[in-house]
XYZ file of C-alpha atoms in Angstrom:
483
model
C 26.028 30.255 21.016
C 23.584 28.503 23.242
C 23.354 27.330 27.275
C 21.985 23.853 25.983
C 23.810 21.704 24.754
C 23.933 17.892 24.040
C 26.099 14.945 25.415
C 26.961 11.947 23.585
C 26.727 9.615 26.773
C 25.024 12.222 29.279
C 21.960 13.518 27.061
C 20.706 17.087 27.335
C 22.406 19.470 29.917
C 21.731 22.840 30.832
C 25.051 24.627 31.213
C 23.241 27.951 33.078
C 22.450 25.542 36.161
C 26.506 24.337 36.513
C 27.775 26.148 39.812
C 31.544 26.287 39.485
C 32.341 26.571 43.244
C 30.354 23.376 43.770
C 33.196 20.575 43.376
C 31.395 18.183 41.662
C 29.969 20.483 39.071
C 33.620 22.296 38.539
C 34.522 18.573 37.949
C 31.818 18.160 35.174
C 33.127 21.080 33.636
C 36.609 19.927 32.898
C 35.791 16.982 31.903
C 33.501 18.705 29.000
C 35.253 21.806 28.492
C 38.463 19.200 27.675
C 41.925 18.737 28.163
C 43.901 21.603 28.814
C 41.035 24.244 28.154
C 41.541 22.983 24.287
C 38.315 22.357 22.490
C 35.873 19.042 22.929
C 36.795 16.854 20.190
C 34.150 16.758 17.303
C 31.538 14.513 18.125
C 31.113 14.762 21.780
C 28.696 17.943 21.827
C 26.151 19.091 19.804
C 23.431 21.519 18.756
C 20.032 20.501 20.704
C 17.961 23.321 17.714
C 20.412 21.547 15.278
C 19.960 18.126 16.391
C 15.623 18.213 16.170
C 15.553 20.220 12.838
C 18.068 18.277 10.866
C 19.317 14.996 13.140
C 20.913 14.136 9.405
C 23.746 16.795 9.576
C 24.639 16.947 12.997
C 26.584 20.230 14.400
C 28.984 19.644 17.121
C 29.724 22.128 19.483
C 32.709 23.491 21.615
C 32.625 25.164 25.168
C 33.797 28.262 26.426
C 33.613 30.560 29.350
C 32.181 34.192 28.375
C 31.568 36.918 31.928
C 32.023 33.745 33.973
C 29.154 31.886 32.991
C 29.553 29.039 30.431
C 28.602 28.426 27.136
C 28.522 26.533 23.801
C 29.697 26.958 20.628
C 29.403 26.279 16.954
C 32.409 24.658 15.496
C 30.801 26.394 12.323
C 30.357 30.012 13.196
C 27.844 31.088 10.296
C 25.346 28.984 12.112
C 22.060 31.121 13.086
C 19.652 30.060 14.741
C 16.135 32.262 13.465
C 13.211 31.764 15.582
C 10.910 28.896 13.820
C 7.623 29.136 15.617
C 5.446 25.988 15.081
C 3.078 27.173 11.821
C -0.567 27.082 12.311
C -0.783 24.142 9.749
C 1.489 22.161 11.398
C -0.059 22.830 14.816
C -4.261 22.155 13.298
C -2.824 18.522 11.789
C -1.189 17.726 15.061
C -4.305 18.019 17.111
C -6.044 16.786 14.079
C -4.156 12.768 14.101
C -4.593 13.408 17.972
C -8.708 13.724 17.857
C -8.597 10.981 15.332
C -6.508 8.741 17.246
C -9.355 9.410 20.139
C -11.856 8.851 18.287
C -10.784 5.610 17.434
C -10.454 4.841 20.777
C -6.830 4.996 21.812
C -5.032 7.086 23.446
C -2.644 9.966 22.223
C 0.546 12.032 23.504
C 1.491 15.288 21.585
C 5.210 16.096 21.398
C 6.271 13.024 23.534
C 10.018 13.024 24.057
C 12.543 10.194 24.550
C 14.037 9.592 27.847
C 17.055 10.304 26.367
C 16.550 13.325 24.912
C 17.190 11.999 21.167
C 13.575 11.895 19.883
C 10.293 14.163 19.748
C 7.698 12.355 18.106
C 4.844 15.489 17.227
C 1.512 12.778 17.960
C 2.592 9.416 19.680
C -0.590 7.133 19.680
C -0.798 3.884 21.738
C -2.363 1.519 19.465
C -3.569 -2.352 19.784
C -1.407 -4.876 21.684
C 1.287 -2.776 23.078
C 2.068 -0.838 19.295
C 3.171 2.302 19.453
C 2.273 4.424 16.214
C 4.462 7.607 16.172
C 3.024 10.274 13.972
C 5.283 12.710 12.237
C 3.982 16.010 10.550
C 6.307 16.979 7.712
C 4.795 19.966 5.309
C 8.726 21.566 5.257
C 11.371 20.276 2.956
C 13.136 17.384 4.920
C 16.277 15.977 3.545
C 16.390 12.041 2.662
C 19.334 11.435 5.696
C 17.426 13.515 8.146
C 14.221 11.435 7.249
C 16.399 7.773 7.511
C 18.293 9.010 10.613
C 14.825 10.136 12.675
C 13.138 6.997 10.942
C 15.854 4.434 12.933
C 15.754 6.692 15.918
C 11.799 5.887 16.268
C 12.440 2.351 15.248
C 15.093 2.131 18.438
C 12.891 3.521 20.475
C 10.386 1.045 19.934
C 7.937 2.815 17.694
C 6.137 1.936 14.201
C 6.908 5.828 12.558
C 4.113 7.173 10.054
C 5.266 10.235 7.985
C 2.487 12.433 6.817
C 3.024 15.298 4.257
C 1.357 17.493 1.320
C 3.967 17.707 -1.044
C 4.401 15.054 -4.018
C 8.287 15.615 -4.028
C 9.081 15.387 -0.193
C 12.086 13.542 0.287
C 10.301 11.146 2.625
C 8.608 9.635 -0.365
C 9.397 6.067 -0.549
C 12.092 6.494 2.212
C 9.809 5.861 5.396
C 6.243 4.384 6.151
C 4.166 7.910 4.714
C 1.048 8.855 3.478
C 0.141 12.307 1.527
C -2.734 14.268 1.580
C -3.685 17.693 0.150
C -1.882 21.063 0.542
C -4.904 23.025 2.867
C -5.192 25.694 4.898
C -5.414 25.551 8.682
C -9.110 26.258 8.618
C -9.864 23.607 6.794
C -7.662 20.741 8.567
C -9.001 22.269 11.994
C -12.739 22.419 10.960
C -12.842 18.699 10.306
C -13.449 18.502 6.425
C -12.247 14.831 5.253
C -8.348 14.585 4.404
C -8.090 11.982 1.829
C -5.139 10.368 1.421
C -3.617 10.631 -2.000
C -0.595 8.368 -1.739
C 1.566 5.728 0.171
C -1.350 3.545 1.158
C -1.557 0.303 -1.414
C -3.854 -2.726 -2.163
C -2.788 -5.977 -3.770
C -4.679 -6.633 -7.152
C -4.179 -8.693 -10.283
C -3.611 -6.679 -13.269
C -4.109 -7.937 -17.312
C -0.927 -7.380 -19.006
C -2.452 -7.106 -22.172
C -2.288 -4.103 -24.790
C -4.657 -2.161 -22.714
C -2.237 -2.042 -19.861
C -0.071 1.567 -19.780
C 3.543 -0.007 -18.899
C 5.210 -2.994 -20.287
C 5.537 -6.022 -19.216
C 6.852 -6.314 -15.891
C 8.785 -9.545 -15.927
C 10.378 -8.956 -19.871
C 10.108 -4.880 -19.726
C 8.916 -5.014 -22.764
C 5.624 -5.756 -24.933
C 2.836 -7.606 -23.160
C 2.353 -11.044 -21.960
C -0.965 -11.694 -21.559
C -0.829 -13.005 -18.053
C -2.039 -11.623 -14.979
C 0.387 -10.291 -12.966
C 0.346 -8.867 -9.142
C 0.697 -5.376 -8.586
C 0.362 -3.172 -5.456
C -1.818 -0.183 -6.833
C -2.867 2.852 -5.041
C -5.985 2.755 -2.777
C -8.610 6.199 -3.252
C -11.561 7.383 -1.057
C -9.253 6.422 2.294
C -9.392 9.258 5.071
C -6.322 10.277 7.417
C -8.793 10.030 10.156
C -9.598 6.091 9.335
C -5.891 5.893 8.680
C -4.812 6.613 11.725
C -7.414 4.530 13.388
C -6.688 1.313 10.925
C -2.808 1.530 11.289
C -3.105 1.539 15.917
C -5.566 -1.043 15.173
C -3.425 -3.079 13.170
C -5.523 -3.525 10.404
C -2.818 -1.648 7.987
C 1.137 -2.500 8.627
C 3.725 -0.738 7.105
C 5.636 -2.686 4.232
C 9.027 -2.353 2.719
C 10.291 -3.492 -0.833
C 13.567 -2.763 -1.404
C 14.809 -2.278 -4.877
C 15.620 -4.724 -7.122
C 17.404 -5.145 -10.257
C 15.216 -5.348 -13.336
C 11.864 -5.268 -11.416
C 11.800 -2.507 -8.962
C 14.169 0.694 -9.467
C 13.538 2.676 -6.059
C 13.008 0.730 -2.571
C 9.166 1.589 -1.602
C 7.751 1.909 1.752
C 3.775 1.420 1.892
C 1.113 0.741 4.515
C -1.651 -2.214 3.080
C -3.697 -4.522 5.002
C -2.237 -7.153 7.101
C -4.170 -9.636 5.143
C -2.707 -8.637 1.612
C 0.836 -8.046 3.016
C 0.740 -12.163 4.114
C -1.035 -12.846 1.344
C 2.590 -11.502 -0.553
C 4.410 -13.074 1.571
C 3.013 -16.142 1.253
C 3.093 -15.958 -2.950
C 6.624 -14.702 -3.701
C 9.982 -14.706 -1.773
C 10.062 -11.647 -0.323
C 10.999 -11.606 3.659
C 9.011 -9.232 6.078
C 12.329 -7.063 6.724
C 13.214 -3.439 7.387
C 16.226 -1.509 5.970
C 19.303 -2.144 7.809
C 19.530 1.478 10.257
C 21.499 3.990 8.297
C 20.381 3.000 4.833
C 19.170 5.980 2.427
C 17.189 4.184 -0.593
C 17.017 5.929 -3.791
C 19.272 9.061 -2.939
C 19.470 9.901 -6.937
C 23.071 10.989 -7.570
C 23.620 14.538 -8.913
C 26.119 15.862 -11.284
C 29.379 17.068 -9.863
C 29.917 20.302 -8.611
C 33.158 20.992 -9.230
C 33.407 23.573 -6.429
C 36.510 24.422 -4.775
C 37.132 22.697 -1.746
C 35.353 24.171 1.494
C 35.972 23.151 5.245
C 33.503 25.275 6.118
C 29.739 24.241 6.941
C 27.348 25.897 4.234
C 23.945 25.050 6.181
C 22.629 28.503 5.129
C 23.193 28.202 1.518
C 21.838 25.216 1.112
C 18.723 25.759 3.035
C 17.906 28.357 0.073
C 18.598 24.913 -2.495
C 16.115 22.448 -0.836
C 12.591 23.880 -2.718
C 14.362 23.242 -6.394
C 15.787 19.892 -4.995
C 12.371 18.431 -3.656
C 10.156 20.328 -6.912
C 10.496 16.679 -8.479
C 7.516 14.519 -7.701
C 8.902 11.504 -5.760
C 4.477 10.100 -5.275
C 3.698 9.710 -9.155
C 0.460 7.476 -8.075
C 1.675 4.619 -10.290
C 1.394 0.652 -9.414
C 4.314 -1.144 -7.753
C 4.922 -4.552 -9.475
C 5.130 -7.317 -6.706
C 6.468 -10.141 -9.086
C 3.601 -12.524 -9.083
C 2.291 -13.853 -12.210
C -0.567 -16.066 -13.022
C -0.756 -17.467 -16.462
C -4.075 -16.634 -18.450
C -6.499 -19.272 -18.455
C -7.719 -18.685 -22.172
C -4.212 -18.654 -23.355
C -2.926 -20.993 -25.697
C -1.712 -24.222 -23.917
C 1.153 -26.710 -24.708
C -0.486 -30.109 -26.070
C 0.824 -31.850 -23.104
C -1.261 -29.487 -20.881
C -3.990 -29.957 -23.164
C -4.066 -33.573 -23.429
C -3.654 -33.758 -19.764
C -7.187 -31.648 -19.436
C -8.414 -33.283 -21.589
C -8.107 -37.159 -19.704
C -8.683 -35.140 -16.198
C -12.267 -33.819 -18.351
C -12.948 -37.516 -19.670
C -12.323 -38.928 -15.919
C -14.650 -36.872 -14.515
C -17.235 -37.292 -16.741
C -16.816 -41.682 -16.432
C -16.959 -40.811 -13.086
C -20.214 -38.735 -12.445
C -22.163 -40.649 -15.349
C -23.552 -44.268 -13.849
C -23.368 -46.732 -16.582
C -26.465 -49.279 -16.363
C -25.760 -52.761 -15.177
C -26.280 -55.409 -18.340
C -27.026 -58.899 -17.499
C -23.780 -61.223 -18.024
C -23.841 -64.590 -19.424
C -20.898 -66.674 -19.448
C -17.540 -66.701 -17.731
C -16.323 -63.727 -15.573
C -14.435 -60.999 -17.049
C -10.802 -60.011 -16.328
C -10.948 -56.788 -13.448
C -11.406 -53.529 -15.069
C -8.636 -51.096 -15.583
C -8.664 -48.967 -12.528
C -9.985 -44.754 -13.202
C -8.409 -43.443 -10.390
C -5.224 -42.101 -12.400
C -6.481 -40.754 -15.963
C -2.545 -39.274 -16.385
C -1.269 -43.167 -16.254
C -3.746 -44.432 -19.099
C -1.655 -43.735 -21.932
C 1.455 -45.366 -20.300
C -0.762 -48.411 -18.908
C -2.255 -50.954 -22.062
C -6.506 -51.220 -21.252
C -5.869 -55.275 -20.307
C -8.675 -57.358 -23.087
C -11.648 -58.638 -21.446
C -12.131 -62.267 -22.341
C -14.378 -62.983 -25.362
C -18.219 -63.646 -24.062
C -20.824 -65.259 -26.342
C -23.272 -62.770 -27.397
C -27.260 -63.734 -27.056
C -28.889 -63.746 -30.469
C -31.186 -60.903 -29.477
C -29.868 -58.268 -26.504
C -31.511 -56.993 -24.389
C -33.202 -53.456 -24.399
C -31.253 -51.719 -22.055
C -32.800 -48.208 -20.718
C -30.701 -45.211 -21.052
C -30.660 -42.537 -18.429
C -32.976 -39.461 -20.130
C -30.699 -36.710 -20.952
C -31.439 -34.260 -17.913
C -33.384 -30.733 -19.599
C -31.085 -27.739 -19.284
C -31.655 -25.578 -16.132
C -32.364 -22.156 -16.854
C -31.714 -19.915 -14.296
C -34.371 -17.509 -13.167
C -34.176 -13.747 -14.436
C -31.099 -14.629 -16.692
C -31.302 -14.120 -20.780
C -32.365 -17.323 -21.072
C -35.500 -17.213 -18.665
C -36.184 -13.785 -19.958
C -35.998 -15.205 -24.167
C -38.250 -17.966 -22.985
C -40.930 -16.147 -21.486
C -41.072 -13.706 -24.282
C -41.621 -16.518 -26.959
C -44.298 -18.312 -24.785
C -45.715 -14.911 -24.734
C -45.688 -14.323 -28.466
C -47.258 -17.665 -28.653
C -50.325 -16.783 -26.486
C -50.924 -13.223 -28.391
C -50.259 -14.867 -31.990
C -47.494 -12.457 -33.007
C -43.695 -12.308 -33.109
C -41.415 -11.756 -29.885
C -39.642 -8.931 -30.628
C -43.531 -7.428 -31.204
C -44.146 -8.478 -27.242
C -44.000 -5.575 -24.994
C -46.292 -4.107 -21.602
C -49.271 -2.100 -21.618
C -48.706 1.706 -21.006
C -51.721 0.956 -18.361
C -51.873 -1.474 -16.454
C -48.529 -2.983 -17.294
C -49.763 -6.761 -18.507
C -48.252 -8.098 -21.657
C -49.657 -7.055 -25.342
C -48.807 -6.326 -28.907
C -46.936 -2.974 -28.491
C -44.138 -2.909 -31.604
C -44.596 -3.492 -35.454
C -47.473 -3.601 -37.235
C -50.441 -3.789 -35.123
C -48.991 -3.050 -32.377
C -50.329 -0.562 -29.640
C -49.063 0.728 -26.411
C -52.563 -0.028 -24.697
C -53.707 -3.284 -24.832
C -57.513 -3.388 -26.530
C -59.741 -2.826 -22.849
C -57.243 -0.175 -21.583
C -57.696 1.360 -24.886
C -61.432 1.183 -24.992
C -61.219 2.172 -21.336
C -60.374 5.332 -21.927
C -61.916 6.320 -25.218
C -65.039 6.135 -23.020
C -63.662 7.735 -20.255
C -62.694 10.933 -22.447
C -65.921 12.805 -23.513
C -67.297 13.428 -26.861
């Protein structure tokens, strides 16, 4: 029993201000209380407490006239309403994603409504180029409907909706844009200690699928490939604060996968950067879509009941069911596969491929060598074969130069020195070198080449002989010590 009360097509109305000896609000009130005082058909009313705690499972509502004054009514009379304070928890992380949001340097709204009555978003932020990031605070058990139906209701509205919560088996998990953090207490969200986010915020990497790898093989499911294959994988040391500031800036954009036979079992939603998410985009054939409104992903199937069948509404029962149901961790921390592979570039290679390197190898080298130009005596020689395509040689016949006549005695051509290697400063190399030119200068072995426990210069320190003062450090300070 309530005095507010919901209209499909009118929106919220307050049935304690109708004044039925005004005409036009005596005709508002047979047009809702219905036809022939009967009840307003299912669907037309409903619960405004009912409607913002569980939009999923709506309850419709019925008028009636009680002492002259009217009223609504649960169809469903076991429905009770128990006073449901905002917790402190709730309350500290609301102003919490509101400070951060500030601090970021865009603006904020707490418990912004809807014109039409249908939403209340608990932080709305007003991000970068006209986005609108609408911040949910979920640390209660939320069904999966609920969570899809409040999800498109944001969407509609125009808004981009991030779910945050502290519980690895909310039902939101996977089922909207959401990131996790920590179960604390309201002293410690409010005092400002960091809030890292533990889940629903993904980078794209390349992973070995080799035996070191913990799951098979994503494109076989079994054994290991050897390849390199993409994988979304979870990002750690990220803060809800620089979250919240990243996402209105539009550095992180939410992402949706939904599931796929053989690769992915559960749709996944994720926020990653806007670089890596068209960086996907760009390598596989995924489209930059949203579920259609409506759709529940992943609502695992339970064994039947077998209960006897029940017209009326058991919202109270199964109230007392929802901790068991969401006790199964739905964030397990674990990579998504994005279906991108890259073949290995040690592993074994057809000999086509290999043959083909091999010319491509050959080419380049007739091509960055100069050949020295040898005097020519006699009649010009057919055109060279051209170098250009290295693939076409084995399918094109090298066309015979014309026999020359050969000079008794050739001349001394001079061949290009090889070039000396390049050693690169501070590398192994360098390092080995210096040490032997070292060993050289001090007439011992390298490995017996080490510094002066003094001043640091190089001397005979190891094997035998050795000492960790070179000869004047060591004299040094025998005199230096008295007798």
């Amino acid at each position: 029993m309530a005095h507010g009360v919901f209209h499909k097509e009118l929106g919220e109305i307050n049935l304690s201000e109708l004044d039925l000896n005004d005409p036009a609000d005596a005709r508002l009130w047979r047009q809702l209380y219905g036809i022939k005082g009967g009840k307003t058909p299912k669907g037309h009313l409903e619960c405004l407490d009912c409607r913002e705690r569980d939009p999923g499972c709506p309850q419709w509502m019925f008028l009636q006239m009680r002492q002259g004054r009217p009223i609504a009514v649960h169809y469903t009379s076991s429905i009770r309403h128990p006073t449901r304070p905002e917790s402190p928890r709730h309350k500290a992380l609301k102003e919490r994603i509101a400070r951060a949001a500030e601090t970021a340097g865009f603006s904020a709204e707490l418990e912004a409504r809807a014109p039409d009555g249908r939403r209340r978003t608990d932080v709305l932020v007003h991000g970068d180029k006209g986005l609108r990031l609408g911040c949910e605070i979920q640390l209660s058990y939320e069904t999966g409907p609920s969570v899809s139906k409040r999800t498109d209701i944001a969407r509609a509205d125009g808004l981009s909706p991030l779910w945050t919560t502290d519980d690895r088996g909310a039902p939101l998990i996977d089922r909207a844009p959401w990131a996790r953090i920590d179960h604390l207490p309201e002293v410690a969200i409010s005092s400002g200690n960091a809030l890292l986010v533990r889940g629903g915020v993904k980078e794209l990497e390349m992973v070995r699928c080799d035996r070191t790898s913990p799951v098979p093989c994503p494109d076989r499911n079994y054994g290991r490939c050897n390849q390199w294959h993409g994988a979304w994988s979870p990002v750690h040391g990220m803060h809800l604060d620089q979250l919240i500031g990243a996402t209105a800036g539009g550095q992180y954009v939410p992402l949706y996968l939904p599931a796929r036979q053989g690769r992915r079992g559960r749709a996944a939603h994720m926020w990653v950067t806007a670089q890596d998410r068209e960086t996907f985009l760009d390598a596989t054939d995924e489209k930059p879509a949203l579920p259609e409104p409506g759709t529940v992903d992943d609502d695992e199937p339970a064994a039947p009941a077998r209960l006897a069948l029940n017209r009326n509404c058991t919202y109270i029962e199964a109230e007392k069911e929802k901790k068991q149901r969401g006790s199964i961790p739905r964030d397990t921390g674990a990579s998504v596969p994005t279906g991108i592979t890259v073949r290995d570039q040690t592993a074994p290679v057809s000999p086509q491929a290999r043959a083909s390197t091999f010319l491509s190898h050959v080419a380049s080298r007739h091509r960055a060598v100069p050949q020295p130009a040898i005097p020519h005596q006699g009649p010009p020689l057919a055109p060279a074969p051209s170098t250009t395509d290295p693939l076409a040689w084995p399918n094109k016949p090298l066309q015979q130069p014309t026999p020359v006549a050969v000079p008794a005695q050739p001349l001394p051509v001079a061949r290009p020195a090889p070039p000396a290697p390049v050693t690169k400063p501070g590398s192994a190399a360098a390092r080995q070198t210096d040490r032997r030119a070292l060993a050289t200068r001090l007439g011992c072995r390298p490995e017996q080449v080490g510094r002066c426990a003094s001043c640091h210069e190089p001397t005979v320190r190891y094997g035998d002989g050795g000492n960790p003062l070179r000869p004047c450090c060591k004299a040094h300070r025998t005199r230096s010590v008295p007798g």
